[in-house]
XYZ file of C-alpha atoms in Angstrom:
302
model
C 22.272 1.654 22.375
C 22.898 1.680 18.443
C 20.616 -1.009 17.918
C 17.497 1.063 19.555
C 18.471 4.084 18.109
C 19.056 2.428 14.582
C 15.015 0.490 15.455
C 13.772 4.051 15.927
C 15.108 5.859 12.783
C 13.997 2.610 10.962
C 10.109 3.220 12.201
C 10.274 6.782 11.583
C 11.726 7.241 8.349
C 9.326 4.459 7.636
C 6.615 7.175 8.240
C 8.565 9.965 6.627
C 9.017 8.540 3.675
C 5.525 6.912 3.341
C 4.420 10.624 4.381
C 6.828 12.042 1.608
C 5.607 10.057 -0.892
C 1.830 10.947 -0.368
C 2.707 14.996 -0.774
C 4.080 14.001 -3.823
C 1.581 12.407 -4.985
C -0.793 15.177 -4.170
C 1.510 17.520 -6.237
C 1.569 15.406 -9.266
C 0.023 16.657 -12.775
C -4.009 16.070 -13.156
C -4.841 12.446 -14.066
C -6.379 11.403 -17.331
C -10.005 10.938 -16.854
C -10.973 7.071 -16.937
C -14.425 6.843 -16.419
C -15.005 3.532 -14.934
C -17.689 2.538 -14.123
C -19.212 1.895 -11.704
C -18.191 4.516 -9.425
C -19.139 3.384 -5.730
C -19.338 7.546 -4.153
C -22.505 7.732 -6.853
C -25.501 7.435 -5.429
C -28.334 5.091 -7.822
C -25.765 3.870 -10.318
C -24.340 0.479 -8.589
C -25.902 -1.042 -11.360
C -22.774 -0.172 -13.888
C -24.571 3.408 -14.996
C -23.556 7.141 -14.425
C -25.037 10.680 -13.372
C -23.816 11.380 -17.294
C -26.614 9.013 -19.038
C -29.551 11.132 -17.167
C -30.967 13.775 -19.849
C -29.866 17.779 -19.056
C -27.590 15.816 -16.290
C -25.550 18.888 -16.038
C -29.093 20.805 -14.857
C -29.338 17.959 -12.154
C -27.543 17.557 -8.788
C -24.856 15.174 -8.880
C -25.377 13.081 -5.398
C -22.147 11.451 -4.058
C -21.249 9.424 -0.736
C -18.172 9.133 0.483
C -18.970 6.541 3.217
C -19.765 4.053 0.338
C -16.650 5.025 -1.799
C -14.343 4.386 1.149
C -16.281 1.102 1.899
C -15.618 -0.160 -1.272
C -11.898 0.917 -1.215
C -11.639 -1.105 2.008
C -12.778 -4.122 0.519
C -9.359 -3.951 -1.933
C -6.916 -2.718 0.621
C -8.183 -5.390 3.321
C -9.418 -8.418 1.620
C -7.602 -7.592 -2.363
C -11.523 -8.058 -3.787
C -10.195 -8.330 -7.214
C -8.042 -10.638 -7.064
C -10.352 -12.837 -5.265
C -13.180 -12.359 -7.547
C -10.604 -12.853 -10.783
C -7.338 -15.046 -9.177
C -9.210 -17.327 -6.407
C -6.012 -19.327 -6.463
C -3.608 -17.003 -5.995
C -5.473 -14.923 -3.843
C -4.942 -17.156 -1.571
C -0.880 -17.039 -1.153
C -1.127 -13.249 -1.760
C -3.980 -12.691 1.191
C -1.703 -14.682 3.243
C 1.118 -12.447 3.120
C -1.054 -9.173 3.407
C -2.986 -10.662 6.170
C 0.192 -11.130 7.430
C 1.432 -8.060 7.423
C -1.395 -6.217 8.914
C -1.406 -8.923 12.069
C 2.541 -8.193 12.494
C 1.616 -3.967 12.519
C -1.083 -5.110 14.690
C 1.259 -6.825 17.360
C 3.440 -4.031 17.008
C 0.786 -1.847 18.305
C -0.168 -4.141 21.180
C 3.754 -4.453 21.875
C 3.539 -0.561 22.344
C 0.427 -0.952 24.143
C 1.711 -3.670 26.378
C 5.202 -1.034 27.112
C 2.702 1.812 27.966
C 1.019 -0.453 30.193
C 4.750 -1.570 32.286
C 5.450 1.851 32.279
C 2.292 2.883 33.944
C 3.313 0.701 36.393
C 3.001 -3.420 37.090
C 3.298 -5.684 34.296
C 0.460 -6.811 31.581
C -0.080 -10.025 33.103
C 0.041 -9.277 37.274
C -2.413 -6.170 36.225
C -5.253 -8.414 36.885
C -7.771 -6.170 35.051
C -9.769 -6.789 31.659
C -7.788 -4.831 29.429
C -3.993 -6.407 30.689
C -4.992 -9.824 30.645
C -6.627 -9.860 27.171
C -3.407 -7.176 26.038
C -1.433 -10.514 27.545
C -2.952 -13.454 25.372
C -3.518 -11.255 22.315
C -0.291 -10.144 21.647
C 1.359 -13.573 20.982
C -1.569 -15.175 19.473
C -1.706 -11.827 17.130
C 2.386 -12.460 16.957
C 2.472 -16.022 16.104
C -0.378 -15.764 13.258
C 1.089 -12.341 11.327
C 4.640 -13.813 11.329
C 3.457 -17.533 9.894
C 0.657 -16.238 7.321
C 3.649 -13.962 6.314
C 6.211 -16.090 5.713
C 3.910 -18.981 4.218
C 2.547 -16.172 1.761
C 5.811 -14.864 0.839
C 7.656 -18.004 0.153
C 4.854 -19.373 -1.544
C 4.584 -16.548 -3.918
C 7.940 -17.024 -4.714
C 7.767 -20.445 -5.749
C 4.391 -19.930 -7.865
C 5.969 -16.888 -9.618
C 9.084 -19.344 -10.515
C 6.921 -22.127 -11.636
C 3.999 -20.590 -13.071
C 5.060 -19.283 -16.684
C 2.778 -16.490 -16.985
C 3.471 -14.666 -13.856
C 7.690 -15.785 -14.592
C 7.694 -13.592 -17.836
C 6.559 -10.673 -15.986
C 8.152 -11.106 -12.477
C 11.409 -9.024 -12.415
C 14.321 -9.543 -10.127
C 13.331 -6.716 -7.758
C 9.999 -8.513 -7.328
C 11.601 -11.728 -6.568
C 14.322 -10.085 -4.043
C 10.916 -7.983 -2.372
C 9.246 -11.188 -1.498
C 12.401 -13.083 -0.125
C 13.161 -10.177 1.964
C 9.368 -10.292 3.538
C 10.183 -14.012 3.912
C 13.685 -13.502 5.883
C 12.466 -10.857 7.824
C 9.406 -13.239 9.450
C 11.499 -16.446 9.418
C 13.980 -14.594 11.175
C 11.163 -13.177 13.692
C 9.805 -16.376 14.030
C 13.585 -18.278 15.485
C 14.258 -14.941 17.498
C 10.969 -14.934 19.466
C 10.061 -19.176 18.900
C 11.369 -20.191 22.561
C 9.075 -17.795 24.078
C 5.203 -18.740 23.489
C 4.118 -15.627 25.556
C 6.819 -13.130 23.930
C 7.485 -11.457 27.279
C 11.347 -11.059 25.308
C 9.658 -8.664 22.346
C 7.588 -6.951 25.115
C 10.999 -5.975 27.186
C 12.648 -5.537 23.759
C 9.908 -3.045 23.065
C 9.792 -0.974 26.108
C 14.007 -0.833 25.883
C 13.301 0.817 22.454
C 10.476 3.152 23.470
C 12.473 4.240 27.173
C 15.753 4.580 25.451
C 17.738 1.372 27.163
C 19.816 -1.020 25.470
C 18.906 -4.218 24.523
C 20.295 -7.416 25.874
C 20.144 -8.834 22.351
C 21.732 -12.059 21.024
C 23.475 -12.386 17.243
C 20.367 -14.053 15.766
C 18.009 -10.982 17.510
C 20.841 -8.311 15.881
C 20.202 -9.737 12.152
C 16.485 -10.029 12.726
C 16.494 -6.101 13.761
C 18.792 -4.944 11.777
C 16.971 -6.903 8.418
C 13.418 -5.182 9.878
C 14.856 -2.045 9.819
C 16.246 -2.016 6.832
C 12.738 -3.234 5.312
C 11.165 -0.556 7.142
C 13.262 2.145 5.173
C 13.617 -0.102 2.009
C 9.929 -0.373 1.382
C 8.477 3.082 1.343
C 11.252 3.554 -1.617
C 10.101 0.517 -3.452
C 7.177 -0.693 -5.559
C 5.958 -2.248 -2.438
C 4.576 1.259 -1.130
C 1.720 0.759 -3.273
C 0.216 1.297 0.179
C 0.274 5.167 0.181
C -0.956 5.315 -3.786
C -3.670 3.529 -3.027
C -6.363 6.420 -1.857
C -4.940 8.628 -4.856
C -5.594 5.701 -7.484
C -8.989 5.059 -6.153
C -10.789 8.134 -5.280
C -8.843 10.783 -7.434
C -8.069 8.359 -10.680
C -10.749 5.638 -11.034
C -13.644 7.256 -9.520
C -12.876 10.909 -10.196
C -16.229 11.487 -12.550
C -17.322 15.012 -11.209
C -18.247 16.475 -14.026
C -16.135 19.868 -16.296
C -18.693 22.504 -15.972
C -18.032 26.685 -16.291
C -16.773 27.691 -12.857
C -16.584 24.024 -11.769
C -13.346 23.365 -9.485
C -12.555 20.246 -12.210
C -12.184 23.245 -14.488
C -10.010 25.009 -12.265
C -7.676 22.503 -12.178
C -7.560 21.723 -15.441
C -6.597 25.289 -16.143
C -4.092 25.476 -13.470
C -2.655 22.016 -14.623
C -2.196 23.713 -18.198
C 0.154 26.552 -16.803
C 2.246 24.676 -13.798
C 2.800 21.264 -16.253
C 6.160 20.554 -17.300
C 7.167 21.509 -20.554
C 7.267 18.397 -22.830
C 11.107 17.192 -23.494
C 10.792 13.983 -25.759
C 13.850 13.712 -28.801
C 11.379 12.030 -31.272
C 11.617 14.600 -34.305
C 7.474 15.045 -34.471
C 7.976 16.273 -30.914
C 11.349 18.341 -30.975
C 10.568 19.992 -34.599
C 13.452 18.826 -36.507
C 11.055 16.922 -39.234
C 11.728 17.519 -42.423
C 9.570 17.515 -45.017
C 10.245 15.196 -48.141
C 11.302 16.465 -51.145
C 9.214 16.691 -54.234
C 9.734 14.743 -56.852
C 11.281 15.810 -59.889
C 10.187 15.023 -63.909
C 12.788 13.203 -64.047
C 11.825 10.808 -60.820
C 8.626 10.805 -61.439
């Protein structure tokens, strides 16, 4: 029973944290405006321009979609556009892992969905209906593809950070212990589950988890859970949870153009910013006062 209690706290401090770490970043000081350009929520400017070059812009409404602003931040948190369109060759090791990644959350889903489904009544595959058979051949095809695009990605990353000496000089220790951890964590997955091609062992592992029974778990399926769970909690707390400051980099750093009018909420914030923002602590003497001016030269010096 430790091991399924330890799986759960592992999932939901997961989402705690991840949850945590969002608030905070919604109580963080204002941003420094960047102005890039272009800005996908403006409407008419795709072209590279801004709702700032019209003339008397301010006397002009400033038209804004969110659909397309979220479309475009899609295309980086799904397919990483930039590096694509800037790193084609490492795009493709990096995409690999990531891909990865979202098929394994994927077949955790289905795993859930397959448990619902037992505990419903029947099993996936005697269900007979649409739904149970294609919840059936999904979830190990799903399976099979997040945990071997994951571990191919990680691994390789490794390796072209080691041998590449651009990316070595800026690749610290952390980074290097992140991606071998993704890389156990899979490889491990892939032994535990590899003698069963339909995974009917993580679906009963699953519903033991989810209905509170204990697992009839061998020493190899013990590590694998017990590395995943620490993952679960480690990432969240590492630079890997880029994840949840993704949304706040986008939409309320790069893109945040609305403009600082009289009355405007930008100028709102701006003022409230000024009165709740930390006092400024730095030693260096221009900072802490203690400068002292030079003495004037004598006659005699001089």
């Amino acid at each position: 029973m430790f091991l399924v209690f330890y799986a759960i706290l592992a999932m939901v401090l997961f989402l705690g944290i991840s949850a945590y770490k969002a608030y905070v970043y919604t109580k963080m000081p204002m941003h420094g405006r960047l102005d890039l350009y272009p800005v996908p929520k403006e409407k008419g400017h795709a072209y590279g321009g801004s709702y700032y070059e019209q003339q008397e812009w301010w006397s002009k409404p400033h038209e804004t979609s969110l659909a397309s602003e979220i479309i475009d931040m899609l295309k980086e948190i799904l397919f990483i556009k930039k590096l694509f369109q800037n790193q084609r060759s490492l795009w493709w090791l990096s995409y690999s892992l990531h891909l990865g990644i979202y098929l394994i959350i994927a077949w955790t889903v289905l795993l859930v969905a397959g448990a619902a489904t037992e505990f419903a009544g029947g099993t996936v595959a005697a269900s007979g209906s649409v739904w149970g058979m294609l919840l059936y051949y999904l979830t190990p095809l799903v399976g099979w593809a997040g945990f071997a695009l994951a571990a191919f990605g990680a691994l390789t990353l490794v390796f072209r950070r080691l041998m590449d000496s651009t990316l070595k000089k800026y690749t610290t220790p952390q980074e290097y212990f992140n991606l071998l951890l993704l890389f156990t964590v899979t490889a491990t997955g892939i032994v535990v589950w590899g003698g069963d091609l339909s995974m009917s062992t993580a679906r009963q592992a699953m519903a033991n988890v989810l209905s509170l029974q204990p697992l009839n778990a061998s020493s190899l399926m013990i590590v694998h859970i017990v590395l995943a769970g620490f993952m679960l909690v480690y990432i969240p707390m590492s630079k890997m949870s880029h994840y949840v400051g993704k949304f706040f980099s986008f939409h309320m750093v790069n893109w945040e153009n609305d403009p600082n009018l009289p009355g405007s909420k930008i100028e709102e914030k701006i003022k409230a910013n000024a009165q709740n923002s930390p006092k400024t602590k730095w030693g260096a003497p221009h900072i802490s006062g203690q400068v002292t001016a030079p003495a004037e030269k004598t006659s005699a010096q001089g």
